[in-house]
Short mmCIF file of C-alpha atoms in Angstrom, two decimals:
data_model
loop_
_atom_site.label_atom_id
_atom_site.label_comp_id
_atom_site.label_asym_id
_atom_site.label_seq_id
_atom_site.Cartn_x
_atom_site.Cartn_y
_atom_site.Cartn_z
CA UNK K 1 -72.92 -1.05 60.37
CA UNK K 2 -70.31 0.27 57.79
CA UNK K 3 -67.81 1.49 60.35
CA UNK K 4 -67.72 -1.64 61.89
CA UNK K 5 -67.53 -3.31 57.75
CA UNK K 6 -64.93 -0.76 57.75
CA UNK K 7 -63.18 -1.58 60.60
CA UNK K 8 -62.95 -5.05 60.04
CA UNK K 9 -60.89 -4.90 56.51
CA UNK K 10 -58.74 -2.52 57.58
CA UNK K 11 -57.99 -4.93 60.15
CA UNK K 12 -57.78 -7.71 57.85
CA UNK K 13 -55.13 -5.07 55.32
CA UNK K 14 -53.84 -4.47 58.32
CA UNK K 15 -52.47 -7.81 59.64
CA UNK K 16 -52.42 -10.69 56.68
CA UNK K 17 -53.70 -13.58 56.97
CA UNK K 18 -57.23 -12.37 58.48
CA UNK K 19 -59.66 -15.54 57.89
CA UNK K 20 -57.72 -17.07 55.88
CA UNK K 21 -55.51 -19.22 58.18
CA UNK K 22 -56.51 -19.50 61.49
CA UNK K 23 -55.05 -21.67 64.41
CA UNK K 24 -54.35 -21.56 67.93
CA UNK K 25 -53.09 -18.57 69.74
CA UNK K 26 -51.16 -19.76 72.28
CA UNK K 27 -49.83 -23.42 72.60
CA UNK K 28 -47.55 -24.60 75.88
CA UNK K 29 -46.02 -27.58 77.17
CA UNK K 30 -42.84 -28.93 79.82
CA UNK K 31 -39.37 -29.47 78.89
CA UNK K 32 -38.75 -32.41 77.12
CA UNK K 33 -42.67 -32.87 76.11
CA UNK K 34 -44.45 -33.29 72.41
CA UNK K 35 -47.00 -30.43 71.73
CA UNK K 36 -48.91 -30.38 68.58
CA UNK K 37 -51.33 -27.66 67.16
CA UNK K 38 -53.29 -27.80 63.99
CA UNK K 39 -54.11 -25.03 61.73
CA UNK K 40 -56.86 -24.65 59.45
CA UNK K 41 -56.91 -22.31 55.97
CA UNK K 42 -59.61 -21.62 53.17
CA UNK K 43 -60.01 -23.75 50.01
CA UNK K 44 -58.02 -21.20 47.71
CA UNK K 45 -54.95 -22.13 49.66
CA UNK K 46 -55.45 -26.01 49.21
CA UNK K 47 -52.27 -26.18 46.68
CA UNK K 48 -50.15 -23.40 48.02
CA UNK K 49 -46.80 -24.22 49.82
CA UNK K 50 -47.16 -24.43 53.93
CA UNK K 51 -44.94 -23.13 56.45
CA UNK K 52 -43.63 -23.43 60.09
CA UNK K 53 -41.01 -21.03 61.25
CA UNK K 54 -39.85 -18.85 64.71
CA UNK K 55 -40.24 -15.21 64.48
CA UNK K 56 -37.11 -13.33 64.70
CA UNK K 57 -36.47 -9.57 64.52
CA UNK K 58 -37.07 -6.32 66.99
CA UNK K 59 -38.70 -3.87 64.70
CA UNK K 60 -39.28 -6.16 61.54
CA UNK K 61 -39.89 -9.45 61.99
CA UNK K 62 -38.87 -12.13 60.15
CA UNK K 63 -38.91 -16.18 59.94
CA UNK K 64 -35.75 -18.17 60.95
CA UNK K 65 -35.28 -22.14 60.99
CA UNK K 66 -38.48 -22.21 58.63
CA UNK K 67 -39.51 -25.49 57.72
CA UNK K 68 -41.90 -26.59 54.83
CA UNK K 69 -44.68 -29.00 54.05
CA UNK K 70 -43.82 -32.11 51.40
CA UNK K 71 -45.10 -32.94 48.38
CA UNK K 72 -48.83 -35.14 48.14
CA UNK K 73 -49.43 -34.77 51.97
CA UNK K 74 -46.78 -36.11 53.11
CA UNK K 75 -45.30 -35.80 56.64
CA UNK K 76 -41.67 -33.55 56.37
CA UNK K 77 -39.66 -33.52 59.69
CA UNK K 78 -36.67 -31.19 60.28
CA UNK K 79 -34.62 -31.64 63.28
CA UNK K 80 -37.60 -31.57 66.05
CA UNK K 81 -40.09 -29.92 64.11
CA UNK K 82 -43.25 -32.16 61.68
CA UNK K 83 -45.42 -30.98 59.32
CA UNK K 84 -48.20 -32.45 57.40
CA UNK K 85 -50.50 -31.22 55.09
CA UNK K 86 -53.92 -32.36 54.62
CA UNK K 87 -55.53 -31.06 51.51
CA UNK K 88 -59.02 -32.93 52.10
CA UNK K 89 -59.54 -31.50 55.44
CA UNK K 90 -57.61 -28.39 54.92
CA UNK K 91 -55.83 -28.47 57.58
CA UNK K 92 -51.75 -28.65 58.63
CA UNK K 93 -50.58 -30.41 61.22
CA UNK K 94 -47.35 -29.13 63.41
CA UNK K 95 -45.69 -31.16 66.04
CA UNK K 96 -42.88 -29.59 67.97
CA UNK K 97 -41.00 -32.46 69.97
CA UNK K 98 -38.56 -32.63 72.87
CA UNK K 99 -39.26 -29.15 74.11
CA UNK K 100 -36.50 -26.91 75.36
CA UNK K 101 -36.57 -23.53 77.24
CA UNK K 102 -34.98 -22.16 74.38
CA UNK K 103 -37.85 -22.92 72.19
CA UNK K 104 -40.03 -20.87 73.91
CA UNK K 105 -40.95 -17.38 71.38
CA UNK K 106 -43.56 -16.49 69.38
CA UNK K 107 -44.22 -18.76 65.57
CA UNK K 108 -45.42 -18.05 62.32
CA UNK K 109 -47.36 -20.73 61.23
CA UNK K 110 -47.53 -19.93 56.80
CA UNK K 111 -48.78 -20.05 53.77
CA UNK K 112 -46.68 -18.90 50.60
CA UNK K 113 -48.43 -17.30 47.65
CA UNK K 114 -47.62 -14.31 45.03
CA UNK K 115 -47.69 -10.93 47.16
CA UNK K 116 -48.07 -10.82 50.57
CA UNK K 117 -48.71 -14.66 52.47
CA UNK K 118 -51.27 -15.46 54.70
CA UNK K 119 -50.06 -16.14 58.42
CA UNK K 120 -51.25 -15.94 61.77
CA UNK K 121 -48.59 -15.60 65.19
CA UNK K 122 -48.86 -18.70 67.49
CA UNK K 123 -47.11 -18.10 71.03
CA UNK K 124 -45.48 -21.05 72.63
CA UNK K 125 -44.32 -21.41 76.22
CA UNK K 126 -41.94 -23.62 77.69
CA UNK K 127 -41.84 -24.53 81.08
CA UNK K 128 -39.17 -26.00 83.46
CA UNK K 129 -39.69 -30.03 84.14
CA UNK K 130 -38.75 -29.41 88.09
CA UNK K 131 -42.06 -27.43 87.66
CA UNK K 132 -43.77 -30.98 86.05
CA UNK K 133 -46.94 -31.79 88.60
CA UNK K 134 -45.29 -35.33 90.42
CA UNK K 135 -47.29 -38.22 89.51
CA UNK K 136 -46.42 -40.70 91.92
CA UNK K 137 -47.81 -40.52 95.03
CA UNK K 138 -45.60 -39.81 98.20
CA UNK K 139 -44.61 -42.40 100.93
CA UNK K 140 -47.09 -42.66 104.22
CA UNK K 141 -45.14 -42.35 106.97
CA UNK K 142 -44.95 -45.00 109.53
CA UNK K 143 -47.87 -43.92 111.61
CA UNK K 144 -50.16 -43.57 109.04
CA UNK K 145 -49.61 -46.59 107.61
CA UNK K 146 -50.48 -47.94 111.21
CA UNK K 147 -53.62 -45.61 111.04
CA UNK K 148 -54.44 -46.42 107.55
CA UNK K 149 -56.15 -49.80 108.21
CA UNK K 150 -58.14 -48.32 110.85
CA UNK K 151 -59.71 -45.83 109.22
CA UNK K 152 -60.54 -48.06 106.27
CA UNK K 153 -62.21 -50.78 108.45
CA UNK K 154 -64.13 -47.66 110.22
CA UNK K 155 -65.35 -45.90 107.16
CA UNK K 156 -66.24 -49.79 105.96
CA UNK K 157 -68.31 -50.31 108.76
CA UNK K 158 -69.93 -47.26 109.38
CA UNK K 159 -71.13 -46.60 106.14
CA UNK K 160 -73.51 -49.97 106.14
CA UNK K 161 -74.61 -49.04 109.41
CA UNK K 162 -75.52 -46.05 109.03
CA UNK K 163 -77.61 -47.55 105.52
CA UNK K 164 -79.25 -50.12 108.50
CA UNK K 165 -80.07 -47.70 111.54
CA UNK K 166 -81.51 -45.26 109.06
CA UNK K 167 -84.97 -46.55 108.21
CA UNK K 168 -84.76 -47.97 111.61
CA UNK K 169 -84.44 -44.15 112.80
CA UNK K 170 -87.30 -43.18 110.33
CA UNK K 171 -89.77 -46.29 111.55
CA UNK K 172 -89.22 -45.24 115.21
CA UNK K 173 -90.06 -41.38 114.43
CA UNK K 174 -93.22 -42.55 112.90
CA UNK K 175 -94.21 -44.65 115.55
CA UNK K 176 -93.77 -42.21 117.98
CA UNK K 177 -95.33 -39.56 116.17
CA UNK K 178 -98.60 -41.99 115.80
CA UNK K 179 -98.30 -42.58 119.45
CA UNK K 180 -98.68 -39.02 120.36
CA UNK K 181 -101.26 -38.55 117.76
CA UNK K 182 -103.40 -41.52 119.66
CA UNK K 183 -102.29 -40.19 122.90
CA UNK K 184 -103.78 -36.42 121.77
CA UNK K 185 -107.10 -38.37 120.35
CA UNK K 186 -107.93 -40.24 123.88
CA UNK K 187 -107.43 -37.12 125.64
CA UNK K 188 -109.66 -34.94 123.72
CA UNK K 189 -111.91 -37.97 123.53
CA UNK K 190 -111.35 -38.24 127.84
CA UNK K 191 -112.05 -34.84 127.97
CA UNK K 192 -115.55 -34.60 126.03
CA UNK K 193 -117.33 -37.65 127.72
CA UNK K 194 -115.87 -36.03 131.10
CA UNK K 195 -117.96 -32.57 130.04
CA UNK K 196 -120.86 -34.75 129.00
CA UNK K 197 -121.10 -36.79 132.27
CA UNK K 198 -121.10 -33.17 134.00
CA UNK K 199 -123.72 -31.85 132.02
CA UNK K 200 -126.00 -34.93 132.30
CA UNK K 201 -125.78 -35.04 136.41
CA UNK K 202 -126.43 -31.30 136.23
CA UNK K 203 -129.48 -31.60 134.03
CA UNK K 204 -130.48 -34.88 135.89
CA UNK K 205 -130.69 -32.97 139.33
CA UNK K 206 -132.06 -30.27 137.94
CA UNK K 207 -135.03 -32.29 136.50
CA UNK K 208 -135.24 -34.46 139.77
CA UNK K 209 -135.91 -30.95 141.90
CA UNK K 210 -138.34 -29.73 139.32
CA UNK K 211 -140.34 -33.73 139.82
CA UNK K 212 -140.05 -33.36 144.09
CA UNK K 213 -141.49 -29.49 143.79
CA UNK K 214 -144.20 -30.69 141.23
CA UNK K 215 -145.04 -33.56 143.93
CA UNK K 216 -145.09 -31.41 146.79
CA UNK K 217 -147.20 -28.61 145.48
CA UNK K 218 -146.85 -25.15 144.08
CA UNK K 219 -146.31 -23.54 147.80
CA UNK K 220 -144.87 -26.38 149.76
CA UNK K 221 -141.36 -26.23 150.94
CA UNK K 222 -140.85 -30.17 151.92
CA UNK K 223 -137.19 -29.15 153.60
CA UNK K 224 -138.40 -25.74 155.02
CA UNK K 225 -138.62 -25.98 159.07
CA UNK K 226 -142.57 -26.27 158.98
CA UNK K 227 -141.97 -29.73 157.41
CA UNK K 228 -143.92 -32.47 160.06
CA UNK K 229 -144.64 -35.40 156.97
CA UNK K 230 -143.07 -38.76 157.47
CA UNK K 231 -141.64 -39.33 154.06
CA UNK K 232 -138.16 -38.25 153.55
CA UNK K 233 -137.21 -34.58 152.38
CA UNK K 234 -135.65 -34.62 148.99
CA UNK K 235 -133.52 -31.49 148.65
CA UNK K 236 -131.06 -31.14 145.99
CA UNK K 237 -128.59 -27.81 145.26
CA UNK K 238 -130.91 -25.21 144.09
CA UNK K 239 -131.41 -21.55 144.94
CA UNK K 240 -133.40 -21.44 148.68
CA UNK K 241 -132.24 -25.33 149.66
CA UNK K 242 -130.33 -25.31 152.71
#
């Protein structure tokens, strides 16, 4: 934990200002534009003098066209360049206005006090207003505009339609889904009382061959060739019946 304690206030020794006015890094805008930033600084810098300037300088830099705060909170302009401080919020206010490519740089954005001020670096960039996004929006050509109706009127009308055929679509499905269902029901249903009318003529001529043999005797054969009686032979498919 101390390196990092450490660390951090040599950073702060290092490069003024650290906490104690802090602001935007980078700010951009196209030529000709208004950009504003705001930057915000600790309550022991309410009543010190506040700053705006370019940095200047290859190995020491430096402010040039610096331009001050007024007096009471009051809104200073110089050239392009506003500034207003605002003690109650602690806060100062920078506008930059009708941006050129020359204004593009790096900005100090300052507070004066005995010793060393408190600053932080604010980068603007500039770009070129043939790179400006086009607002309006570019002429149809004849044949779109000739295609243009059309395809209105289409997606018009085939929106609602589609809102119409849909639950049409779904009622259908389910209908035919319940019709197979009912279709797969008398089948099945088919299909058992078919198996039951099988079994009940096999068990009925079963039990009428087991009545005729109980009639007959225990050793008669009424449809074997020794058979001379005048009532009828009964004979029904069982083992031994021709």
């Amino acid at each position: 934990m101390w390196p990092l304690v450490l660390v951090l206030l040599w950073g702060c020794l290092l490069f003024p200002g650290c906490g104690a006015l802090v602001g935007p890094k980078e700010i951009s805008g196209f030529e000709g534009d208004t950009v504003s930033l705001q930057c915000t600084y600790r309550e022991e810098l309410r009543k010190h003098k506040k700053y705006w300037c370019k940095e200047s300088g290859f190995f020491i830099s430096r402010c040039s066209s610096t331009v001050y705060t007024g007096d009471d909170g009051q809104e200073r302009t110089e050239g392009r360049v506003s500034l207003q401080d605002n003690p109650q919020e602690l806060t100062l206010k920078v506008t930059l206005r009708n941006l050129t490519l020359r204004d593009a740089g790096k900005y100090f954005c300052g507070v004066s006090k005995l010793g060393r001020d408190e600053f932080f670096r604010v980068s603007l960039l500039v770009f070129p207003g043939t790179l400006r996004p086009s607002t309006q929006p570019e002429p149809a050509s004849t044949e779109d505009t000739r295609l243009a109706p059309s395809r209105t009127s289409l997606s018009r009308v085939s929106i609602p339609m589609v809102r119409i055929l849909a639950p049409v679509l779904v009622l259908l499905s389910l209908l035919l889904a319940a019709g197979l269902a009912a279709l797969g029901s008398y089948l099945l249903r088919w299909r058992k009382e078919a198996q039951l009318a099988t079994e009940t003529q096999r068990n009925e001529k079963v039990h009428l061959s087991h009545l005729v043999r109980k009639a007959a005797g225990p050793n008669s054969d009424p449809c074997g060739a020794g058979h001379q009686d005048s009532r009828p032979c009964l004979c029904v498919s069982l083992p031994g019946c021709p």
